[in-house]
PDB file of C-alpha atoms in Angstrom:
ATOM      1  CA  UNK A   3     -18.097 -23.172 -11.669  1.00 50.00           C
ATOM      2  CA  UNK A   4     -20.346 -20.438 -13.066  1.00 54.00           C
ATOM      3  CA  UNK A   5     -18.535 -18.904 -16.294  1.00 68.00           C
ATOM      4  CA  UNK A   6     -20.820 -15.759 -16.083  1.00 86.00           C
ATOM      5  CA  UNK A   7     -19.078 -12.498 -15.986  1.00 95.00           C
ATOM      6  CA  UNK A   8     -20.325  -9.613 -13.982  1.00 97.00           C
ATOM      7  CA  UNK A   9     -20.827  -5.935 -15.602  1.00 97.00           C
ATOM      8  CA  UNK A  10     -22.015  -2.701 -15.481  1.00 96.00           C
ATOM      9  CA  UNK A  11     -25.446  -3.507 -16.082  1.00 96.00           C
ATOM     10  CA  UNK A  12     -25.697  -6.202 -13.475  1.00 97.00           C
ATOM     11  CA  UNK A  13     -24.040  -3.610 -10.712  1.00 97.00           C
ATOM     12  CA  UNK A  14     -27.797  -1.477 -11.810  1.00 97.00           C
ATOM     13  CA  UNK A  15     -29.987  -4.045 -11.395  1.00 96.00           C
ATOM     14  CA  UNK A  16     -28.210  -4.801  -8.343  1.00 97.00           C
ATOM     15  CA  UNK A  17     -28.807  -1.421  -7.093  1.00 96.00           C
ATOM     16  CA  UNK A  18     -32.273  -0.953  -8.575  1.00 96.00           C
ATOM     17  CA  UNK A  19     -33.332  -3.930  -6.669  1.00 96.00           C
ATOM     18  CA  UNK A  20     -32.189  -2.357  -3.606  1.00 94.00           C
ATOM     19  CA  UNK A  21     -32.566   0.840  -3.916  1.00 93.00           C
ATOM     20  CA  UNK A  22     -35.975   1.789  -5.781  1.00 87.00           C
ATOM     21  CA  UNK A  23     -34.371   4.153  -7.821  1.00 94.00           C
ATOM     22  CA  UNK A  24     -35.179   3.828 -11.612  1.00 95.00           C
ATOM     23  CA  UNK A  25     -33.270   2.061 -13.766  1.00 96.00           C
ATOM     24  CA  UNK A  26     -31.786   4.958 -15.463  1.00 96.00           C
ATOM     25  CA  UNK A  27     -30.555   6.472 -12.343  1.00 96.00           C
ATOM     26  CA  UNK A  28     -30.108   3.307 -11.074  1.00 97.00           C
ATOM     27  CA  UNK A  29     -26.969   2.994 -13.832  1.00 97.00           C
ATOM     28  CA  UNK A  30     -26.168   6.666 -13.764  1.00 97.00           C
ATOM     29  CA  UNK A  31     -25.142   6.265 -10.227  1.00 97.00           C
ATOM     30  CA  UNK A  32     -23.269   2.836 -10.833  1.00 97.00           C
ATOM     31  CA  UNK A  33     -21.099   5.323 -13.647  1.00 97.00           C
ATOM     32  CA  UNK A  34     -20.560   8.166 -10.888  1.00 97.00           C
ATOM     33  CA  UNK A  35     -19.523   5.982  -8.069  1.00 97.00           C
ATOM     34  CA  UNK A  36     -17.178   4.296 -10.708  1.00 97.00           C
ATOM     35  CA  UNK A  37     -15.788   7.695 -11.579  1.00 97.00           C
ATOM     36  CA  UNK A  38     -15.625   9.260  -8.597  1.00 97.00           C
ATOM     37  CA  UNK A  39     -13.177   6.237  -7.753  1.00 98.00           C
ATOM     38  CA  UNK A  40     -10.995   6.982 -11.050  1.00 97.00           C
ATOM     39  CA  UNK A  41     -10.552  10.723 -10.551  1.00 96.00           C
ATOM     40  CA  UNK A  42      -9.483  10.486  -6.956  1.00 97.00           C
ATOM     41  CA  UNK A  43      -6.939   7.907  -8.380  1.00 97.00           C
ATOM     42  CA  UNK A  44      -6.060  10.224 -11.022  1.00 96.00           C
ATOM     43  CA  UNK A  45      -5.582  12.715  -8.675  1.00 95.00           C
ATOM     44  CA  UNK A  46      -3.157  10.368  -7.365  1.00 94.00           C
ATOM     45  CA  UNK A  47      -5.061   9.272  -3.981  1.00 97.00           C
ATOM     46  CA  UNK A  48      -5.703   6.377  -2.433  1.00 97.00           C
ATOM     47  CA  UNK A  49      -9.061   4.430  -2.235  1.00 98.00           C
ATOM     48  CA  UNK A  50      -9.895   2.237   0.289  1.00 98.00           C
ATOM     49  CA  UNK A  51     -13.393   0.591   0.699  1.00 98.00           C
ATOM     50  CA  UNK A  52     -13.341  -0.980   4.269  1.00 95.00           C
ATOM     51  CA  UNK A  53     -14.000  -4.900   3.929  1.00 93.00           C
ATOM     52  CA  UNK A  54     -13.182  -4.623   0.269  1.00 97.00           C
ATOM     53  CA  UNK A  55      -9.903  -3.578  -0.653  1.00 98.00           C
ATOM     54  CA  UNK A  56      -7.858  -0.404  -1.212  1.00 98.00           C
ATOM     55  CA  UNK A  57      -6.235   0.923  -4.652  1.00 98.00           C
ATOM     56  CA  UNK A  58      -3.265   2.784  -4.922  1.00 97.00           C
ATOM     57  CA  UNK A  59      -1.165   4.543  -7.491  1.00 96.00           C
ATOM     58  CA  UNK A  60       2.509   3.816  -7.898  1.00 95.00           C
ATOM     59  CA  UNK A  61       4.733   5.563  -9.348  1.00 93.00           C
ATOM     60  CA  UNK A  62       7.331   3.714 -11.934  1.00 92.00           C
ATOM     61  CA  UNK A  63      10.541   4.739 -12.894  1.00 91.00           C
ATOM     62  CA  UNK A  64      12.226   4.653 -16.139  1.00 90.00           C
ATOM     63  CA  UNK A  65      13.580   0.870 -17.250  1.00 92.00           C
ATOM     64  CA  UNK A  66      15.197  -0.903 -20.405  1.00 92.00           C
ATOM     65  CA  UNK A  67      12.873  -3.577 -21.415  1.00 91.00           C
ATOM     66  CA  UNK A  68      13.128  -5.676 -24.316  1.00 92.00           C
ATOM     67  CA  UNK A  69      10.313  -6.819 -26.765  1.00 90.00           C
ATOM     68  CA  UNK A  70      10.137 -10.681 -26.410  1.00 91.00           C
ATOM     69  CA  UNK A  71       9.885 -11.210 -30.012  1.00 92.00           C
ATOM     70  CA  UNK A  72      12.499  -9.489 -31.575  1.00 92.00           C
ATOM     71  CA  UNK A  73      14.841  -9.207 -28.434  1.00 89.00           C
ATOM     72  CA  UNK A  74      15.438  -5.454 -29.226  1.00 92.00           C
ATOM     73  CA  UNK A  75      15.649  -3.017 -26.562  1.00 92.00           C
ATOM     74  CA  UNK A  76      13.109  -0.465 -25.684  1.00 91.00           C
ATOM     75  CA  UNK A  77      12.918   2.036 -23.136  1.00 90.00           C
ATOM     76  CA  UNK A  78      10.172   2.072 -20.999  1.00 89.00           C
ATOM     77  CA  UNK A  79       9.059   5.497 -19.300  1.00 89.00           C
ATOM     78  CA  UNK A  80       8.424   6.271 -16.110  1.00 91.00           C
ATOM     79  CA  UNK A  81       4.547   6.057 -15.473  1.00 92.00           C
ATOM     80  CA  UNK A  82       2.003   5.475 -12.897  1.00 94.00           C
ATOM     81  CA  UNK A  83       0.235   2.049 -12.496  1.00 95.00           C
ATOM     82  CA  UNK A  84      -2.614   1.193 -10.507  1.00 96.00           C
ATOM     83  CA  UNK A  85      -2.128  -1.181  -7.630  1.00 96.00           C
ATOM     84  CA  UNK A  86      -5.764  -3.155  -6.309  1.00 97.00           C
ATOM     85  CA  UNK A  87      -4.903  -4.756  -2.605  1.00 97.00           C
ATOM     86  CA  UNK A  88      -7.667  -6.886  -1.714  1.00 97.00           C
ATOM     87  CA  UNK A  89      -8.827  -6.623   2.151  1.00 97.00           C
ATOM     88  CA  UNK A  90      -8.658  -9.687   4.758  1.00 96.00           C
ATOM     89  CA  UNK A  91     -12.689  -9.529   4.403  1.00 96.00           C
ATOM     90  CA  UNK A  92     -12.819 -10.371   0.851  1.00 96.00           C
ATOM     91  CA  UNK A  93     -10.293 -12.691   1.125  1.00 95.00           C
ATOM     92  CA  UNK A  94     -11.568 -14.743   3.682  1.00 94.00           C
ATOM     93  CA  UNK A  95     -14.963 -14.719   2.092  1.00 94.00           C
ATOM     94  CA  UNK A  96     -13.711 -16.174  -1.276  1.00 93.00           C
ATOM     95  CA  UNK A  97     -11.977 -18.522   0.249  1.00 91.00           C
ATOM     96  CA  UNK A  98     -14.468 -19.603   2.676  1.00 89.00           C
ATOM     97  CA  UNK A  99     -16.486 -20.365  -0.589  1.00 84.00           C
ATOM     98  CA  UNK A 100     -13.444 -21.934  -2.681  1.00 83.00           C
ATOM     99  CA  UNK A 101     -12.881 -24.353   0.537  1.00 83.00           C
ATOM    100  CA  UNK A 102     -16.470 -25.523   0.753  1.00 84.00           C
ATOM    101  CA  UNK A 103     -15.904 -26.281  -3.029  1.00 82.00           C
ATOM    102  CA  UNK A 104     -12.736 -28.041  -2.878  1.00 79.00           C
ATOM    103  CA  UNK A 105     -14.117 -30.069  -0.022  1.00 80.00           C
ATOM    104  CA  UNK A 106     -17.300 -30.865  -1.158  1.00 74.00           C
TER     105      UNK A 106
ATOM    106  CA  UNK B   7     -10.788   8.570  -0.075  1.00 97.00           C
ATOM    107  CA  UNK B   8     -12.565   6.146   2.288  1.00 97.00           C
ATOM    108  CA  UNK B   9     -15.585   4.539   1.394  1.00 97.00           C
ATOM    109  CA  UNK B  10     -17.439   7.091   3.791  1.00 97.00           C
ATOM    110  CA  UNK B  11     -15.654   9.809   1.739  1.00 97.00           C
ATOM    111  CA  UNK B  12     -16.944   8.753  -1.308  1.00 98.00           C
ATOM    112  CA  UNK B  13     -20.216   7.978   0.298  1.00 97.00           C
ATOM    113  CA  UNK B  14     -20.063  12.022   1.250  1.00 97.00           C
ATOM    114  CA  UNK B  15     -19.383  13.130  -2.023  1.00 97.00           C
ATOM    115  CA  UNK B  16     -21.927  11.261  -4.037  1.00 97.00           C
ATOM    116  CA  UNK B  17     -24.337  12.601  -1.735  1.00 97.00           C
ATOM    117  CA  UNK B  18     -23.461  16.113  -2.341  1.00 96.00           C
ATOM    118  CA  UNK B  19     -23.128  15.642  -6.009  1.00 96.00           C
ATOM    119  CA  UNK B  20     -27.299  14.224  -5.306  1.00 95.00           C
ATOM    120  CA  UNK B  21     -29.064  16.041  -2.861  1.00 96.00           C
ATOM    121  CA  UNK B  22     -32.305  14.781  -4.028  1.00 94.00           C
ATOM    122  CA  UNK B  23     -30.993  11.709  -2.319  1.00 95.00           C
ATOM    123  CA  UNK B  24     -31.019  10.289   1.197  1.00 94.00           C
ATOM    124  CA  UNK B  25     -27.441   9.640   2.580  1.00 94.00           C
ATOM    125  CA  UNK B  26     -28.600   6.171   3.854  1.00 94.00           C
ATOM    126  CA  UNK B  27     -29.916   5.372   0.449  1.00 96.00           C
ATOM    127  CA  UNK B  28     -26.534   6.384  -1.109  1.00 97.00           C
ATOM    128  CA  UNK B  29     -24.592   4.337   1.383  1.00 97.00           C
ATOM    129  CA  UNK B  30     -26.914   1.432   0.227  1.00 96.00           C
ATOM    130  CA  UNK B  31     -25.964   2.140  -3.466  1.00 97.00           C
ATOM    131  CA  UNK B  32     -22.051   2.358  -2.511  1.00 97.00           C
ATOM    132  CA  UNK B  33     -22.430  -0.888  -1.125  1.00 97.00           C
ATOM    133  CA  UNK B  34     -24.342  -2.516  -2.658  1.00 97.00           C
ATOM    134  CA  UNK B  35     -21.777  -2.003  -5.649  1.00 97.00           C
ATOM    135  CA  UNK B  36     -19.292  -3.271  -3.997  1.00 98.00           C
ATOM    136  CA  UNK B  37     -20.834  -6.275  -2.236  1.00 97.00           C
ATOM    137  CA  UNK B  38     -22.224  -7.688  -5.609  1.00 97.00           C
ATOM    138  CA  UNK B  39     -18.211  -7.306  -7.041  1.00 97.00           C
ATOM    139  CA  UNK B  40     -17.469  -9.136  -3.409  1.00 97.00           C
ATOM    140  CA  UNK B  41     -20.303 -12.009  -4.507  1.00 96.00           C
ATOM    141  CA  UNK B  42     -19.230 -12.378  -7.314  1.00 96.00           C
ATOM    142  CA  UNK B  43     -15.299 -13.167  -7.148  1.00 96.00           C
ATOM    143  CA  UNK B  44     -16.774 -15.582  -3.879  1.00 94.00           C
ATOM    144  CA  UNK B  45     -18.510 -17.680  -6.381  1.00 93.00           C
ATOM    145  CA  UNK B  46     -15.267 -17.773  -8.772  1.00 93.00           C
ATOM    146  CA  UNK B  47     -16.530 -14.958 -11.002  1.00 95.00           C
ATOM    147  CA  UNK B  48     -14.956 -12.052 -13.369  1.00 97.00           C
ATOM    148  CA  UNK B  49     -16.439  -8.806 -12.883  1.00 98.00           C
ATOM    149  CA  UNK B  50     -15.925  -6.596 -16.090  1.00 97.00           C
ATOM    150  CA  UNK B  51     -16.030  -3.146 -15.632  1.00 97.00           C
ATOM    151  CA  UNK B  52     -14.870  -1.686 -19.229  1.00 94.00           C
ATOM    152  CA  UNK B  53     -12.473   1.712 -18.746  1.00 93.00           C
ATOM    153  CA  UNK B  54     -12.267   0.796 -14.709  1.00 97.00           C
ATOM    154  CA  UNK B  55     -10.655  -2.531 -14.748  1.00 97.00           C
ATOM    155  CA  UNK B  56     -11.591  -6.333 -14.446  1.00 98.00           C
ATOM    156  CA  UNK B  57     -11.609  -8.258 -11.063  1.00 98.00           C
ATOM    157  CA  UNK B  58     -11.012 -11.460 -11.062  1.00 96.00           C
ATOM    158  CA  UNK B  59      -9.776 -14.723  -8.871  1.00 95.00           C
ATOM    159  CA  UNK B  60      -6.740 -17.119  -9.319  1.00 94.00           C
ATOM    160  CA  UNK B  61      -6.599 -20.568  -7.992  1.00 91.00           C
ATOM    161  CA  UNK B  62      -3.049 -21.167  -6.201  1.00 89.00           C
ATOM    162  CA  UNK B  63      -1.543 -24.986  -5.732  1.00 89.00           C
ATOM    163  CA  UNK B  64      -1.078 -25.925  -2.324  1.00 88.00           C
ATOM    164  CA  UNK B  65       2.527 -26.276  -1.597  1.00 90.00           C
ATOM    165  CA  UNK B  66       5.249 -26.188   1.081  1.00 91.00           C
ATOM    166  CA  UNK B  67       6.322 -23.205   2.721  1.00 89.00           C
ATOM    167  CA  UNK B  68       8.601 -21.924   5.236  1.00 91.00           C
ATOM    168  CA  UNK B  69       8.098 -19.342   8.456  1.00 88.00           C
ATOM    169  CA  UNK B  70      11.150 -17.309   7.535  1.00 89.00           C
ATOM    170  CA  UNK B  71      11.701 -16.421  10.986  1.00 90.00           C
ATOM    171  CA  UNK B  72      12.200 -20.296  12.296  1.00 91.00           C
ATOM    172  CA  UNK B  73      13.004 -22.267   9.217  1.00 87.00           C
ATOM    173  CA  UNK B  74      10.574 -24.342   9.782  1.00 91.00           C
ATOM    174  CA  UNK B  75       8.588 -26.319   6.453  1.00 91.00           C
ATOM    175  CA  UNK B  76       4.666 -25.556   6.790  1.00 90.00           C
ATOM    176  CA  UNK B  77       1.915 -27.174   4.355  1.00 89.00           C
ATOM    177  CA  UNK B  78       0.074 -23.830   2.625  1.00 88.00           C
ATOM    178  CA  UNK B  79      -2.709 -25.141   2.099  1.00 86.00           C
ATOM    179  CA  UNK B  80      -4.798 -24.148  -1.707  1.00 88.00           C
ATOM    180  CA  UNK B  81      -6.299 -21.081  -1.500  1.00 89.00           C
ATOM    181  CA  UNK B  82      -7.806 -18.576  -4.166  1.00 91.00           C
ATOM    182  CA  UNK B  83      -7.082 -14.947  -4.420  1.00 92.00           C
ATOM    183  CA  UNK B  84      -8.574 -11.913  -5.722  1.00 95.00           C
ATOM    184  CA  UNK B  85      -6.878  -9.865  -8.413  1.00 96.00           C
ATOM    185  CA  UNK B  86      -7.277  -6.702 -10.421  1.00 97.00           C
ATOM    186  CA  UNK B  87      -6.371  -5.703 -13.946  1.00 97.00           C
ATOM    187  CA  UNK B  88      -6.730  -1.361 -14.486  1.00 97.00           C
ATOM    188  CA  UNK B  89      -9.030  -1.374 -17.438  1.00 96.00           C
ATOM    189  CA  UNK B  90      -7.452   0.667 -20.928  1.00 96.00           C
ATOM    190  CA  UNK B  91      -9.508   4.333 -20.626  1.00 96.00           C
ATOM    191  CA  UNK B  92      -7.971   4.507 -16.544  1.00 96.00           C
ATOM    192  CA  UNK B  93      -4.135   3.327 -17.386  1.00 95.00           C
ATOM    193  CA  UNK B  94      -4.472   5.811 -19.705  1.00 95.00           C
ATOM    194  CA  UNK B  95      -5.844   8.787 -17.599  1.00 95.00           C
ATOM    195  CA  UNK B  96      -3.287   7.819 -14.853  1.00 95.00           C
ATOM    196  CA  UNK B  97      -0.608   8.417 -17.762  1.00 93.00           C
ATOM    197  CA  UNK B  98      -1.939  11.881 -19.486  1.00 88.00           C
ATOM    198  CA  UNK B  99       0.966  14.190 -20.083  1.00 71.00           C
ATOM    199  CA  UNK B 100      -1.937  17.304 -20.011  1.00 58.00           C
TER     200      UNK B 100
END
């Protein structure tokens, strides 16, 4: 299996490729599609790409956890955690690649 | 916000640019994420978050409704880890 691990700067090229923007605003776009995405969640909406997936903020309330280490108690606070819910689409198509894989 | 949303609002924020090329930028970001986890790789987006797949055993499960013992067969599934910069922004007291 390939060990390479995707990033911002292959998400440009990507989009330079199929685009014919320049490079520059090739990655400058990349950045404002990626923020756009993180200030609506801020905001506290929901994002859902159709065939992708959708993210969603929950809300946590206050619990007592406990540090594994020492075993002491610690409160943690209420805060708001990011949930990523991947659609049936991109399921199906990394499976449809895993089981090609497992039975090959 | 839909993908079309966000299509809609990128355009606005470029109106130098043609919608149709936009919606090729939106998803063409996405699809290359898609690719990527398909072919059993991490995508590493530092202050977004990290996509990545898990391989799960194959095991035997039950229909809850019947009872019933059913062979699940391996599968792999996506996941998603909110990268430092957005946990944090989600969690600013200002």
């Amino acid at each position: 299996m390939a060990e390479k691990t995707l990033t911002r700067a292959d998400l440009s090229e990507a989009v330079y490729q199929q685009v014919g923007l320049s490079r520059n605003e090739s990655a400058a776009l990349v950045e404002t599609v990626l923020d756009e995405v993180s200030d609506a969640l801020v905001r506290g909406e929901p994002v859902k790409i159709s065939s992708f997936g959708s993210f969603a903020v929950r809300k946590k309330g206050r619990r007592v956890g406990r540090n594994p280490k020492t075993g002491e108690e610690v409160p943690i606070l209420p805060r708001r955690v990011l949930v990523f819910r991947a659609s049936h689409v991109l399921r199906n198509r990394i499976n449809a690649v895993y089981k090609q894989l497992v039975n090959a | 916000m839909t993908k079309s949303e966000l299509i809609q609002r990128i355009s606005e924020m470029n109106p130098h640019l043609y919608q149709r090329d936009v919606e090729r930028i939106v998803s063409t970001i996405f699809d290359e994420i898609a690719d990527a986890l398909a072919h059993g790789q991490r995508v590493e987006l530092r202050g977004f978050g990290a996509f990545s797949v898990k391989d799960r055993d194959s095991r035997t499960g039950r229909n809850p409704r019947t009872g019933e013992t059913v062979h699940v067969e391996s599968k792999r599934i996506p996941f998603f880890k909110t990268g430092k910069l957005l946990r944090e922004r989600l969690n600013a007291t200002d």
